[in-house]
Amino acid sequence: MDESKVQAQRREHDENATRERAAILGVQYLDTRNFEKDIALVDGILSIEEMYKGRLIPLVRGSESDAYQFGITTQTPQSLVTRMRRDYNDRGLNAEFNMISGSAFKLFMNRYDPPKQVVYDDITIAKEGDSDTIGEVSRTLNSVGSEQVFDYLIDQADRLGASDIHIENMRDRIRIRMRVDGALHPVADLERDRYRIVMGTLGSRANISSAAEEPQSGHMQKEIAREDSVHLLNLRVETVPTMYGQDAVLRLFNFDETLLNLDRLNIPDRQRAEIDEIISHPRGMVLMVGPTGSGKSTTLYSMLNALNTPDRKLITLEDPIEYGLTGISQIPINTTKGHNFAEGLRSVLRQDPDVVMVGEIRDQDTAKTAIQASITGHLVLSSFHANSTSAAFSRMIDLVGQNPIFSSAVRLIIAQRLVRRLVDETKEEYEPDEATRQWVKTVLKDLPESYELPDLDTFKLWRPVPSEDAPFGYKGRVVIMEQMVVTEKVQAFLRGDKGEVHAEVIEKAAREDGLITLQQVGVLAALRGETTIEEINRVI
């Protein structure tokens, strides 16, 4: 769904809520959408300060025969409306009050009181060796007003589609880098005297101490305004003390439920069918594995959204809560204050949930509790730290032990990575050299026959071509998934039927049952022209 549709839906929700509130209060409701951008402003009746304070605006200047019309909001004091009506009556004039939405009030106030801002140049990501661009952005950042530098950084990171902002202290400067489409890019160098400004603002907003001598975690939100829309950005803040001050990493999450949808992840049909089949069952465990920033949370939340129906109760345990989801009970687990997932999980199971998401399985107690939940009528989703699906299964056996009762618990393990997507309009086809051709043949040699492959003696590959819109030739990312559906052959390892248990033998058994490895899935994506072999080797 595009941004304009999302904004229209939010506005519709605001108008409906205002209409209902007006009916309860017995006030006439007014939908201003058809005229709010074109109606002439009415000056000289109320001051800007009075409009802000009373949360109301003049709409029509009346006369002795016609009524003055005002738009009020749910936050306008009733005493103010009563007083204004009396004052106008005393002067022989009529005053009418219609209730408008908060969105309408903001739009009118932006016209009555346009924001007075200095416009700074947008940040441009520098190409390799491009010190001029870094110098230019550094000058811009160092010239941004003290209170605005932090807001400017976040706004620009959002505009670039960055997933992280890295603020790193050096001896003579502060380095700013941003991760865009999974790759870290230098952006600017701030003067050292800006450190206190940046950390002071970060400390007050994310509720962390700028003088702490230990790592800290914080959280903040910021509304980002674009030309005709506003969206909420969630930021997870992690700081660590270094030799020259506290380094900080800000992870950006676009607070938009409509984006958390399995249909938007472009998962290949075969793999999507496996996910849909597994999560349609009322019990079992689904594990997501992969490094930080590989999209595990987005995939898990998208599964939750797919399962979020009126006939199911969904509960999550998270440290911290990254997205707020409508209709789901989300419980924060603050592990830094001694809480743990296992205790929380035992508590929520008494709430009779159908689906439980555990933010992360980190220890034996949580692993055993989650598995017990998955074999007693609950669907359990969780993330886990491992490099591949077979390594995750092996590590799970280490945590819970070989146990016949647990053998049917784990239903699906997904190892996920994100690789940069080539821009279709500019990418360039080329003939790979013989070494690359042989390497691709070796990687794909055990692929099941049901997969359609191009002729491996004549296949072509693609390389990125930079453009003004995509300076590195990539835009967006492609999900690469290795999916292990836990078959009877793989369950045997958890039952204890197999003597030797380690990742290699588990992977061998799974491949015999159709497992396609991360590397194979990645190479297939490169053969389809979605990404490059270099990108697959960089990430996988």
Coordinates of C-alpha atoms in Angstrom, one line a residue:
M1 CA 0.0 0.0 0.0
D2 CA 1.5 3.4 -0.9
E3 CA 2.0 6.2 1.6
S4 CA -0.9 8.3 0.3
K5 CA -3.4 5.5 0.9
V6 CA -2.0 4.9 4.4
Q7 CA -2.4 8.6 5.2
A8 CA -5.9 8.6 3.8
Q9 CA -6.8 5.7 6.1
R10 CA -5.4 7.4 9.1
R11 CA -7.3 10.6 8.3
E12 CA -10.5 8.6 7.8
H13 CA -10.0 7.0 11.2
D14 CA -9.5 10.4 12.8
E15 CA -12.6 11.8 11.1
N16 CA -14.8 8.8 12.2
A17 CA -13.5 9.1 15.8
T18 CA -14.3 12.9 15.8
R19 CA -17.8 12.3 14.3
E20 CA -18.6 9.8 17.2
R21 CA -17.2 12.2 19.8
A22 CA -19.3 15.1 18.4
A23 CA -22.4 13.0 18.6
I24 CA -21.8 12.1 22.2
L25 CA -21.2 15.8 23.1
G26 CA -24.2 16.9 21.0
V27 CA -22.0 19.2 18.8
Q28 CA -22.4 19.6 15.0
Y29 CA -19.6 17.7 13.3
L30 CA -17.8 19.2 10.2
D31 CA -15.7 17.2 7.7
T32 CA -13.3 19.8 6.2
R33 CA -11.4 17.6 3.8
N34 CA -13.1 19.0 0.7
F35 CA -12.2 22.7 1.4
E36 CA -9.4 22.9 4.0
K37 CA -6.7 23.6 1.5
D38 CA -8.7 26.2 -0.5
I39 CA -10.8 28.1 1.9
A40 CA -9.7 31.7 2.6
L41 CA -8.2 32.2 6.0
V42 CA -10.1 34.5 8.4
D43 CA -7.8 37.1 10.0
G44 CA -8.4 39.5 12.9
I45 CA -10.9 37.4 14.9
L46 CA -8.5 35.3 17.0
S47 CA -4.8 35.6 17.6
I48 CA -2.5 32.7 16.8
E49 CA -1.9 32.3 20.5
E50 CA -5.7 32.1 21.2
M51 CA -6.1 29.5 18.5
Y52 CA -3.3 27.3 19.9
K53 CA -4.5 27.7 23.5
G54 CA -8.2 27.1 22.8
R55 CA -7.6 24.5 20.1
L56 CA -10.1 26.2 17.8
I57 CA -10.0 28.2 14.5
P58 CA -12.3 30.8 12.8
L59 CA -13.8 29.4 9.6
V60 CA -16.2 32.1 8.4
R61 CA -16.4 35.8 9.3
G62 CA -20.1 36.5 9.9
S63 CA -22.1 39.8 9.9
E64 CA -25.1 41.0 11.8
S65 CA -27.3 38.7 9.8
D66 CA -24.9 35.8 9.3
A67 CA -23.2 33.7 12.0
Y68 CA -19.5 33.6 12.7
Q69 CA -18.4 30.0 12.3
F70 CA -15.6 28.4 14.3
G71 CA -14.0 24.9 14.2
I72 CA -13.5 23.4 17.6
T73 CA -11.8 20.2 18.6
T74 CA -12.2 17.5 21.3
Q75 CA -9.7 19.5 23.3
T76 CA -11.5 22.9 23.2
P77 CA -12.7 23.8 26.7
Q78 CA -16.5 23.9 26.9
S79 CA -16.2 27.0 29.1
L80 CA -14.5 28.8 26.3
V81 CA -17.3 27.9 23.8
T82 CA -19.9 29.1 26.3
R83 CA -18.1 32.4 27.0
M84 CA -17.5 33.1 23.2
R85 CA -21.2 32.4 22.4
R86 CA -22.3 34.8 25.2
D87 CA -19.8 37.5 24.1
Y88 CA -21.1 37.4 20.5
N89 CA -24.7 37.4 21.7
D90 CA -24.0 40.5 23.8
R91 CA -22.8 42.2 20.6
G92 CA -25.9 41.2 18.7
L93 CA -24.0 38.6 16.7
N94 CA -24.3 34.8 16.3
A95 CA -21.5 32.4 16.8
E96 CA -21.7 28.7 15.6
F97 CA -19.3 26.0 16.6
N98 CA -18.6 22.9 14.6
M99 CA -16.3 20.1 15.7
I100 CA -13.4 19.3 13.4
S101 CA -10.7 16.6 13.7
G102 CA -7.3 17.0 15.2
S103 CA -5.8 16.4 11.7
A104 CA -7.9 19.3 10.3
F105 CA -6.9 21.6 13.1
K106 CA -3.2 20.9 12.4
L107 CA -3.6 21.6 8.7
F108 CA -5.4 24.9 9.3
M109 CA -2.8 25.9 11.9
N110 CA 0.0 25.2 9.4
R111 CA -1.7 27.7 7.2
Y112 CA -2.5 30.3 9.9
D113 CA 1.0 29.9 11.4
P114 CA 3.4 28.4 8.8
P115 CA 6.5 26.9 10.3
K116 CA 9.5 29.3 10.1
Q117 CA 12.4 27.0 9.4
V118 CA 15.8 27.3 7.8
V119 CA 16.0 24.9 4.9
Y120 CA 19.2 22.8 4.9
D121 CA 20.4 20.8 2.0
D122 CA 19.5 17.1 2.0
I123 CA 22.3 14.7 2.9
T124 CA 23.9 12.8 0.0
I125 CA 25.6 9.5 0.6
A126 CA 29.2 9.6 -0.6
K127 CA 30.6 7.1 -3.0
E128 CA 33.9 5.4 -2.2
G129 CA 36.7 7.9 -2.0
D130 CA 34.4 10.8 -2.4
S131 CA 35.7 13.1 0.4
D132 CA 34.1 16.2 -1.2
T133 CA 30.5 15.0 -0.5
I134 CA 31.5 14.1 3.1
G135 CA 33.0 17.5 3.5
E136 CA 29.9 19.2 2.2
V137 CA 27.6 17.3 4.4
S138 CA 29.9 17.9 7.4
R139 CA 29.7 21.6 6.8
T140 CA 25.9 21.5 6.6
L141 CA 25.6 19.4 9.8
N142 CA 28.1 21.7 11.7
S143 CA 26.0 24.7 10.6
V144 CA 22.6 23.3 11.7
G145 CA 21.3 25.0 14.8
S146 CA 22.3 23.4 18.1
E147 CA 18.8 22.2 19.0
Q148 CA 18.1 21.0 15.4
V149 CA 21.1 18.9 14.6
F150 CA 19.6 15.8 16.1
D151 CA 16.2 16.2 14.5
Y152 CA 18.0 16.9 11.2
L153 CA 20.0 13.7 11.4
I154 CA 16.9 11.6 12.1
D155 CA 14.9 13.2 9.4
Q156 CA 17.6 12.7 6.8
A157 CA 18.2 9.1 7.9
D158 CA 14.5 8.5 7.4
R159 CA 14.5 10.2 4.0
L160 CA 17.5 8.0 2.8
G161 CA 15.7 4.9 4.1
A162 CA 18.5 4.2 6.6
S163 CA 18.1 1.4 9.1
D164 CA 20.7 2.7 11.6
I165 CA 22.5 5.9 12.5
H166 CA 26.0 5.3 14.0
I167 CA 27.5 8.2 16.1
E168 CA 31.2 7.3 16.8
N169 CA 33.7 9.3 18.8
M170 CA 37.2 9.8 17.4
R171 CA 40.1 11.8 19.0
D172 CA 39.5 14.9 16.8
R173 CA 36.0 14.5 15.5
I174 CA 32.6 12.6 15.7
R175 CA 32.0 10.3 12.7
I176 CA 28.4 9.9 11.5
R177 CA 27.6 6.8 9.4
M178 CA 24.3 5.5 8.2
R179 CA 23.4 1.9 7.2
V180 CA 21.4 2.1 3.9
D181 CA 20.1 -1.2 2.3
G182 CA 22.4 -3.1 4.7
A183 CA 25.7 -1.4 3.8
L184 CA 27.3 1.2 6.1
H185 CA 28.2 4.5 4.6
P186 CA 30.2 7.4 6.0
V187 CA 28.0 10.6 6.0
A188 CA 29.8 13.3 7.9
D189 CA 32.4 14.4 10.5
L190 CA 31.1 16.6 13.3
E191 CA 33.2 18.9 15.3
R192 CA 34.1 17.6 18.7
D193 CA 32.3 20.5 20.5
R194 CA 29.0 19.1 19.1
Y195 CA 29.3 15.9 21.2
R196 CA 27.6 17.5 24.3
I197 CA 24.8 18.8 22.2
V198 CA 24.1 15.4 20.4
M199 CA 24.5 13.3 23.6
G200 CA 22.5 15.8 25.7
T201 CA 19.6 15.7 23.3
L202 CA 19.8 11.9 23.0
G203 CA 20.0 11.5 26.8
S204 CA 16.8 13.5 27.5
R205 CA 14.8 11.9 24.7
A206 CA 15.8 8.3 25.1
N207 CA 15.9 8.4 28.9
I208 CA 19.6 7.5 29.1
S209 CA 22.5 9.1 31.0
S210 CA 25.1 11.0 29.0
A211 CA 27.6 10.4 31.7
A212 CA 27.1 6.7 32.3
E213 CA 30.1 4.3 32.4
E214 CA 28.3 1.2 31.2
P215 CA 26.3 0.3 28.1
Q216 CA 22.7 1.6 28.0
S217 CA 19.5 0.9 26.1
G218 CA 16.9 3.5 25.4
H219 CA 13.8 4.1 23.2
M220 CA 12.3 7.2 21.6
Q221 CA 9.7 8.2 19.0
K222 CA 9.7 11.0 16.5
E223 CA 7.0 12.3 14.1
I224 CA 8.4 12.8 10.6
A225 CA 6.6 15.3 8.4
R226 CA 6.8 15.0 4.7
E227 CA 5.1 17.2 2.0
D228 CA 1.6 15.8 2.5
S229 CA 2.0 13.1 5.2
V230 CA 3.2 12.4 8.7
H231 CA 4.5 9.1 10.0
L232 CA 5.8 7.9 13.4
L233 CA 9.4 6.7 13.6
N234 CA 10.4 4.3 16.5
L235 CA 14.1 4.5 17.5
R236 CA 15.9 2.0 19.6
V237 CA 19.0 3.5 21.1
E238 CA 22.1 1.6 22.2
T239 CA 25.1 3.4 23.7
V240 CA 28.5 2.1 24.8
P241 CA 31.3 4.0 26.6
T242 CA 34.6 4.3 24.5
M243 CA 37.9 5.9 24.9
Y244 CA 36.7 9.4 23.7
G245 CA 33.0 9.3 24.8
Q246 CA 29.8 7.4 24.4
D247 CA 29.2 5.8 20.9
A248 CA 25.6 5.4 20.0
V249 CA 23.7 3.4 17.5
L250 CA 20.1 4.4 16.7
R251 CA 18.0 1.8 15.0
L252 CA 15.1 3.2 13.0
F253 CA 11.7 1.5 12.8
N254 CA 9.0 3.0 10.6
F255 CA 5.9 2.7 12.8
D256 CA 3.5 1.6 10.1
E257 CA 1.4 -1.6 10.7
T258 CA 0.5 -1.8 7.0
L259 CA 4.1 -2.6 6.1
L260 CA 4.2 -5.6 8.4
N261 CA 2.6 -8.0 5.9
L262 CA 3.9 -11.3 4.5
D263 CA 2.7 -10.2 1.0
R264 CA 5.1 -7.3 1.1
L265 CA 8.2 -9.4 1.8
N266 CA 8.2 -10.9 -1.8
I267 CA 8.9 -14.4 -0.5
P268 CA 9.2 -16.9 -3.3
D269 CA 5.9 -18.9 -3.8
R270 CA 7.3 -22.3 -2.7
Q271 CA 8.8 -20.9 0.6
R272 CA 5.7 -18.8 1.3
A273 CA 3.5 -21.9 0.9
E274 CA 5.6 -23.6 3.5
I275 CA 5.2 -20.7 6.0
D276 CA 1.5 -20.5 5.4
E277 CA 1.0 -24.2 6.0
I278 CA 3.1 -24.3 9.2
I279 CA 1.5 -21.2 10.9
S280 CA -2.0 -22.4 10.0
H281 CA -1.6 -25.2 12.6
P282 CA -2.7 -24.5 16.2
R283 CA 0.6 -25.7 17.8
G284 CA 4.3 -26.1 17.2
M285 CA 7.3 -23.8 17.2
V286 CA 8.6 -21.5 14.4
L287 CA 12.1 -20.2 14.9
M288 CA 13.7 -17.2 13.0
V289 CA 17.5 -17.2 13.0
G290 CA 20.1 -14.7 11.7
P291 CA 22.3 -11.8 12.7
T292 CA 21.2 -8.4 13.9
G293 CA 19.6 -6.4 11.1
S294 CA 18.6 -9.4 9.0
G295 CA 14.9 -8.6 9.1
K296 CA 13.9 -11.3 11.7
S297 CA 11.6 -9.0 13.6
T298 CA 9.9 -7.8 10.5
T299 CA 9.2 -11.3 9.3
L300 CA 8.0 -12.4 12.8
Y301 CA 5.7 -9.4 13.1
S302 CA 4.3 -10.0 9.6
M303 CA 3.5 -13.6 10.7
L304 CA 1.8 -12.2 13.8
N305 CA -0.3 -9.9 11.6
A306 CA -1.3 -12.8 9.4
L307 CA -2.4 -14.7 12.5
N308 CA -4.2 -11.7 14.1
T309 CA -7.8 -12.7 13.6
P310 CA -10.8 -12.1 16.0
D311 CA -10.9 -15.9 17.0
R312 CA -7.3 -16.0 18.2
K313 CA -5.6 -14.5 21.3
L314 CA -2.0 -13.4 20.6
I315 CA 0.5 -12.4 23.2
T316 CA 4.1 -11.3 22.7
L317 CA 7.1 -11.0 25.1
E318 CA 9.6 -8.5 23.8
D319 CA 12.8 -6.7 24.9
P320 CA 12.1 -4.0 23.9
I321 CA 8.7 -3.7 22.0
E322 CA 9.7 -2.5 18.5
Y323 CA 6.3 -2.1 16.9
G324 CA 2.9 -1.6 18.6
L325 CA 0.4 -3.9 16.9
T326 CA -3.4 -3.4 17.2
G327 CA -5.3 -6.4 18.7
I328 CA -2.2 -8.1 20.2
S329 CA -1.2 -8.1 23.9
Q330 CA 2.5 -7.0 24.0
I331 CA 4.4 -7.4 27.2
P332 CA 7.8 -5.7 27.7
I333 CA 10.5 -7.8 29.3
N334 CA 13.3 -5.6 30.8
T335 CA 16.1 -8.1 31.0
T336 CA 18.5 -5.4 32.3
K337 CA 16.4 -5.2 35.5
G338 CA 16.5 -9.0 36.2
H339 CA 13.4 -10.1 34.3
N340 CA 13.6 -13.0 31.9
F341 CA 11.6 -14.5 29.1
A342 CA 11.0 -17.8 30.8
E343 CA 9.2 -16.3 33.8
G344 CA 7.2 -14.1 31.5
L345 CA 6.3 -17.0 29.3
R346 CA 5.1 -19.1 32.2
S347 CA 2.8 -16.2 33.3
V348 CA 1.3 -15.6 29.8
L349 CA 0.5 -19.2 29.3
R350 CA -2.0 -18.9 32.1
Q351 CA -3.7 -16.2 30.0
D352 CA -4.9 -18.9 27.6
P353 CA -3.2 -17.6 24.4
D354 CA -3.4 -19.3 21.0
V355 CA -0.2 -17.7 19.7
V356 CA 2.8 -16.6 21.7
M357 CA 5.8 -14.7 20.4
V358 CA 9.0 -14.8 22.5
G359 CA 11.3 -12.0 21.4
E360 CA 14.4 -14.2 21.8
I361 CA 15.3 -17.6 23.2
R362 CA 18.6 -16.9 25.1
D363 CA 18.8 -19.7 27.7
Q364 CA 17.9 -23.3 28.5
D365 CA 15.0 -22.3 30.8
T366 CA 13.3 -20.2 28.1
A367 CA 14.0 -22.9 25.4
K368 CA 12.4 -25.6 27.5
T369 CA 9.4 -23.5 28.5
A370 CA 8.8 -22.5 24.9
I371 CA 9.0 -26.1 23.7
Q372 CA 6.6 -27.3 26.4
A373 CA 4.2 -24.5 25.3
S374 CA 4.5 -25.6 21.7
I375 CA 3.5 -29.2 22.4
T376 CA 0.6 -28.3 24.7
G377 CA -1.6 -26.5 22.1
H378 CA 0.1 -23.2 21.5
L379 CA 1.8 -21.9 18.3
V380 CA 5.1 -20.3 19.5
L381 CA 7.1 -17.9 17.4
S382 CA 10.6 -16.8 18.4
S383 CA 14.0 -15.7 17.3
F384 CA 17.3 -17.4 18.0
H385 CA 20.9 -16.6 17.4
A386 CA 22.5 -19.1 14.9
N387 CA 24.1 -18.9 11.5
S388 CA 21.9 -21.4 9.7
T389 CA 18.8 -23.6 10.3
S390 CA 20.9 -26.7 11.0
A391 CA 23.1 -24.9 13.5
A392 CA 19.9 -23.6 15.2
F393 CA 18.5 -27.1 15.5
S394 CA 21.8 -28.4 16.8
R395 CA 22.0 -25.6 19.4
M396 CA 18.4 -26.2 20.4
I397 CA 19.2 -29.9 21.1
D398 CA 22.2 -28.6 23.2
L399 CA 19.8 -26.5 25.3
V400 CA 16.9 -28.9 25.8
G401 CA 18.6 -32.3 25.4
Q402 CA 17.5 -35.2 23.3
N403 CA 13.9 -35.9 24.3
P404 CA 11.3 -38.0 22.4
I405 CA 8.5 -35.8 23.9
F406 CA 10.0 -32.7 22.3
S407 CA 10.6 -34.3 18.9
S408 CA 7.5 -32.9 17.3
A409 CA 7.8 -29.4 18.9
V410 CA 9.9 -27.5 16.3
R411 CA 8.0 -27.3 13.0
L412 CA 9.9 -24.8 11.0
I413 CA 13.3 -23.0 11.2
I414 CA 14.0 -20.0 9.0
A415 CA 17.5 -18.5 8.6
Q416 CA 17.2 -15.1 7.0
R417 CA 19.5 -12.5 5.4
L418 CA 18.8 -9.3 3.5
V419 CA 20.8 -8.5 0.3
R420 CA 20.6 -5.3 -1.7
R421 CA 18.3 -5.3 -4.7
L422 CA 19.5 -4.3 -8.2
V423 CA 17.6 -1.5 -9.9
D424 CA 15.9 -3.2 -12.8
E425 CA 15.9 0.0 -15.0
T426 CA 19.7 0.4 -14.8
K427 CA 21.3 -3.0 -14.1
E428 CA 23.7 -4.3 -16.7
E429 CA 23.9 -7.9 -18.0
Y430 CA 27.3 -9.5 -18.4
E431 CA 29.0 -12.8 -19.2
P432 CA 30.6 -14.3 -16.0
D433 CA 34.1 -15.7 -16.2
E434 CA 34.7 -19.5 -16.1
A435 CA 35.7 -19.5 -12.4
T436 CA 32.4 -17.9 -11.4
R437 CA 30.5 -20.3 -13.7
Q438 CA 32.1 -23.3 -12.1
W439 CA 31.4 -21.9 -8.6
V440 CA 27.7 -21.5 -9.4
K441 CA 27.5 -25.0 -10.8
T442 CA 29.2 -26.4 -7.6
V443 CA 26.8 -24.4 -5.3
L444 CA 23.7 -25.6 -7.2
K445 CA 24.7 -29.2 -7.9
D446 CA 22.5 -30.8 -5.3
L447 CA 19.4 -28.7 -6.0
P448 CA 16.2 -30.7 -6.2
E449 CA 15.1 -31.5 -9.7
S450 CA 11.8 -29.6 -9.2
Y451 CA 13.7 -26.3 -9.4
E452 CA 13.9 -24.8 -12.9
L453 CA 17.4 -23.5 -13.7
P454 CA 18.8 -21.6 -16.6
D455 CA 21.5 -23.4 -18.7
L456 CA 24.5 -23.3 -16.3
D457 CA 26.9 -23.3 -19.3
T458 CA 25.4 -20.2 -20.8
F459 CA 23.8 -18.2 -18.0
K460 CA 24.3 -14.4 -17.6
L461 CA 24.6 -12.3 -14.5
W462 CA 23.9 -8.7 -13.7
R463 CA 26.0 -5.9 -12.2
P464 CA 24.8 -2.6 -10.6
V465 CA 25.0 0.7 -12.6
P466 CA 24.9 3.9 -10.5
S467 CA 22.3 6.5 -11.2
E468 CA 21.3 9.8 -9.7
D469 CA 18.4 8.1 -7.9
A470 CA 20.5 5.1 -6.8
P471 CA 24.1 6.1 -6.4
F472 CA 25.3 2.5 -5.9
G473 CA 23.0 0.8 -8.4
Y474 CA 21.0 -0.8 -5.6
K475 CA 17.6 0.2 -4.1
G476 CA 15.8 -1.7 -1.4
R477 CA 16.6 -5.2 -0.3
V478 CA 15.7 -8.8 -1.1
V479 CA 14.8 -11.4 1.6
I480 CA 17.0 -14.5 1.3
M481 CA 15.5 -17.4 3.4
E482 CA 16.7 -20.9 4.2
Q483 CA 13.7 -22.8 5.4
M484 CA 14.1 -26.1 7.3
V485 CA 10.7 -27.9 7.6
V486 CA 11.4 -30.3 10.4
T487 CA 10.6 -33.7 8.8
E488 CA 10.6 -37.2 10.4
K489 CA 14.3 -37.6 9.4
V490 CA 15.3 -34.4 11.2
Q491 CA 13.1 -35.1 14.2
A492 CA 15.1 -38.3 14.8
F493 CA 18.0 -36.1 16.0
L494 CA 15.9 -34.6 18.8
R495 CA 14.4 -38.0 19.7
G496 CA 17.9 -39.3 20.3
D497 CA 17.7 -42.0 17.5
K498 CA 20.9 -40.7 15.9
G499 CA 24.2 -41.0 17.8
E500 CA 26.0 -38.1 16.1
V501 CA 24.4 -34.7 16.5
H502 CA 26.0 -31.6 15.0
A503 CA 25.1 -29.0 12.4
E504 CA 26.7 -30.8 9.4
V505 CA 24.9 -34.1 9.8
I506 CA 21.6 -32.3 10.5
E507 CA 22.0 -30.2 7.3
K508 CA 22.8 -33.3 5.3
A509 CA 19.6 -35.1 6.5
A510 CA 17.6 -31.9 5.8
R511 CA 19.0 -31.5 2.3
E512 CA 18.0 -35.1 1.5
D513 CA 14.4 -34.0 2.4
G514 CA 14.6 -30.9 0.2
L515 CA 16.4 -28.1 2.2
I516 CA 17.7 -25.3 0.0
T517 CA 20.6 -23.5 1.7
L518 CA 21.0 -19.8 2.2
Q519 CA 23.8 -19.8 -0.4
Q520 CA 21.7 -21.7 -2.9
V521 CA 18.7 -19.4 -2.4
G522 CA 21.0 -16.4 -2.8
V523 CA 22.6 -17.7 -6.0
L524 CA 19.1 -18.4 -7.5
A525 CA 18.2 -14.7 -6.7
A526 CA 21.4 -13.6 -8.5
L527 CA 20.5 -15.8 -11.5
R528 CA 17.0 -14.1 -11.6
G529 CA 18.7 -10.7 -11.7
E530 CA 17.4 -9.6 -8.3
T531 CA 20.9 -9.1 -6.8
T532 CA 24.6 -9.8 -7.6
I533 CA 26.9 -12.7 -6.8
E534 CA 29.2 -10.2 -5.0
E535 CA 26.3 -9.1 -2.7
I536 CA 25.5 -12.8 -1.9
N537 CA 29.2 -13.4 -0.9
R538 CA 29.3 -10.2 1.1
V539 CA 26.2 -11.1 3.2
I540 CA 26.1 -14.9 3.3

